[in-house]
Amino acid sequence: MEKLDTMDHLSRNFDPYHPFQLLQEVCEANSHIIGRKTRDLNDTRGDFHNDIEEAFGNFAEVLQTTVKGLQILRQAHPFVDAAVSAFILVITIDLTRKENDRKVTVLKLAMHDLILVFFERHQLDIKECGSACDAFLKKSFLSKTIRALQYESRFADFSARFKEHKCSLVSAFTLHTSVGIDSLHNKFDQQHSEVKRIQDRCAAMDLFHKLDTPREKDVKNFIEDNGGVKECLGNDELLEELIRKSGESLSKISGWDNSKRPDDLPSIRKKLFKELTEDIEDLFSRNASHFERKLEIQQRQLSEAIEAGTEKITHILLSGSYDRINHTDLQTIWKDMGWKGSVKARHFVLALQDYYTDKINSMVSENLGGGRRQSGMPILAQRKDLLSFRQQNNKWTLAYINAAYVQPILEAFDDDGTGFISIKEVNNFTESCPKGWSLPHWIAYWAVGWQANVSLYKNKIYSLIQTMFQTLEHVHSSNKRAVDEYLCQRVFWRIELLLRATRSINPNIMSDSPDLIRMTESYAASEEEKLTRNLEGVGYYLDTATTVTLVTGEGRIERVVDYRIQNLEAIFKQTHLDVQSRLGNFAFGMFQLSYGDIKRTPSQNSFSSWANENELIQMGKAPLTLDEISKILSCVDLSILKYGIQDGFQSTDFSEFETSRLRHISHPLQGTWSGISSRTHGQEIITYIVRISLRLSVDNESLLAKGEDFLNTFDAEGKANQTLMGYKFYLALLDDDGANTTATGFLNHDQDIITMSWSNRRKEQHSDDPFYKQFALRRTSPSLLRYRYTPQQFAEDRVRSRWAFACNAALHLAQEKLWSRCFLEARFAERRRFVELTTRSLSVGLGLTPQNPLNIAEASELEYLRQQLDPSEARFYQAISEFQIQKLPWHAWGCDWCDHRITYSGMLCLQCLSDDLSDNIHLCAACIDKSPTARGFTHNTSHNMIKVEETLHDFYFAHVVEAARNTVDRVKGLLETNEEAREDTLQRGGDEDNLFLFLLQQTSVGALLGLRYLR
Ligand SMILES: [Zn+2]
Ligand SMILES: [Zn+2]
């Protein structure tokens, strides 16, 4: 702290012509902090681990010092602003993050080293590296580990680059300062710089390996010992072991928050395989624009902080306790009370009350007697009506700066919840006071207004979520699944816990103070405006907790709930045994239910039962109609959608390649080509027809291409060159998500055959994928390729094969032209088969139930169809199949017997249901007669079950269970009174339990919800 004094001094004596001199002085002045072991982590001598831990431990402190120094420097000299800003932004953006990865920290150390000698150029590198770190940190532990080598390699590049910049800058400085530098020496340097860079890179890689935590090492060894990543992911046992070793919550890997069992292997495998094939370069570049937006917000907040904080720095530097308080009133209190560094919160609030009672009352009487202006209060408004303003506006606050509101007031000051208020906290509080408010206003706001706002938003959130669930029945069937998945997310019951725990304000408290109501509203409005602006800044995309902090700013908004709870817990534990009850008193109980072993408790879910306490705001009460929904939607700006509105399927138009249109230029490459290509899709190899149409651009300069297979379409552009034997060409795919797919091909003029092969970034790691193998393209129309002879047929009988092909093709074309009935029927049959088989194979691949895997004959039928169908048809059929899957009813739970994800309907046991409804036995239609024993339940086929035909949300859960149990009782009653019916049933061979089962199966959840009981 004392050393900042030097900085302050320096910034005042700043010489704008020698910016680096200042920085150097700052560094020297703080050398005891900055110099401490931040560098030369590559130096492996000595106790590596101790050194490194120490370096990490100091890192935050070192950075804060550097950043403060740089901020002063930047203010004093706009010249260095660009580079320094980039650095400060990137470094500070994650400073608050708890789980910083050590590898990222090392990179930041390297950036930090760099910035000390380097200002003008290359801030791009810094931003790029920052964005890479950001993208990396968002990944789960397992996905980081399985791609460790690739990430490390990219990071090592950054590290080497920073080192290189550092060297080149140092030599540039030397060049400037020392006249007559040895130019030979310089040359020598250049020749060796590449070697040096490689060495640096290796050293960095080496360092990254040393930084592996025991857990990372363990997982890496495990993967190595078991035959590599692919092997581990492919094998159920190995994957389970891997997940166990990673110790990571399954929700983070699978992206599902609600899977109640840790056996959702297929979706985890799918996710990890996707991670494995993901292009890192691509990932980094996709993250870059979002990162840039985050930096902009950080920038705004930093500059606001600098605006407000210049005086703060000078204040902090002064010694003496009360002197360090910025606000005069509080300074006086502190001085009068003779307090030292901190004071017990309760005493502070009481003193505050006394002070303001005296002051405001005396001011009122002064004012009555003609008055004079009193110094010591911040200037609030126009000077001429200052007095009346103050008198009118402060008097009412006395009702709230009062022992009755001790708790909320002390919470407002006592930010860390220690029960003591420090000078720093006092200053933070006064600095956050909105412009135009006096301190008593600000305190009164926290005494009551805050709770009023909390209650207001509690109501708003409740009614918003109720609206969401009410809208559910109107959701289009193709979107239903996405909406259901979204509403099952963990966040919803976490929100519910917060809302349920929060005590609402007594609406009468504020009713006699219009001033407070007005201020509370204006404060809420300004905060909301700030949040909206920041949310727009990040495009409403909150990817990590850090981004949330960025959006909410340093201030309250209950700083990202879990961090807040952790901090409070740590402090409460020191003083109170019962953290839970202490939290009950804190922040109106907001955190109480979110502490400790929290879990989903649908039985207490208050979303559907909640009714607005404040009857004035009755919204979302009446059931929503479609008309109302579309009215609301018409006011929503669709630009908030990150991916916009996309069409699921778009047909491709190849008309520009028709021969009639191509006639004006003749080139042997022009026209439509088709052939057979393959690729790995999941774990199987798929072979299909690919179509590529080529033409020259109007200026004859470039080659344009359009193509399609059963999964994708593509556009490409390239060049063609004539060679001795034919034409060589090169194509680059446009809009390729950064994978940089290219194709090289050769047209053999004599044979009229193109041999072509694909290549992209992924090729290096997946060279065995048949996708990269060379394949042949012929001038056969893609719809006629199916009639083409195989090479064997051709070898056996050339004439016969050619004739057969010609006859079949001619017949096809003729029938097509005539719209022949049998032609169309054959098409329809193909479509039905393709869609049915693909849908079934997709649902097996996705681990959905009921499963109906393809038998060998069916699998080869599908394979055959893919090699028969024109890609335009196949792609359309494939899209239909995917849509079939997407439309399936979706359930939050898997089947307790076969472990698959349930589609269509599931059976929920009414007996095997925990009291809080958080756990249950749920079976798929195929396993309905099974008796699983799991998680303490022993299910039995005689149990009563309900058929669940769509996602059963917690919102309805308790209600459905209750209605179902009532129905069971009712049916039982009916049976008991109606002996005849009973005997009748028994005669038909069924027993009573089975009848219940049967009746309940007929009673769908929809019927239960409508309370239409069975007769
Ligand atoms: Zn099952
Ligand atoms: Zn049961």
PDB file of C-alpha atoms and ligand atoms in Angstrom, residues 895 897-898 924 927, ligand 1:
ATOM      1  CA  CYS A 895     -35.515 -45.493 -17.672  1.00  0.00           C
ATOM      2  CA  TRP A 897     -34.290 -50.550 -16.017  1.00  0.00           C
ATOM      3  CA  CYS A 898     -32.623 -50.129 -19.389  1.00  0.00           C
ATOM      4  CA  CYS A 924     -39.950 -46.819 -20.389  1.00  0.00           C
ATOM      5  CA  CYS A 927     -39.644 -52.090 -19.372  1.00  0.00           C
TER       6      CYS A 927
HETATM    7 ZN    ZN B   1     -36.490 -49.227 -20.285  1.00  0.00          ZN
END
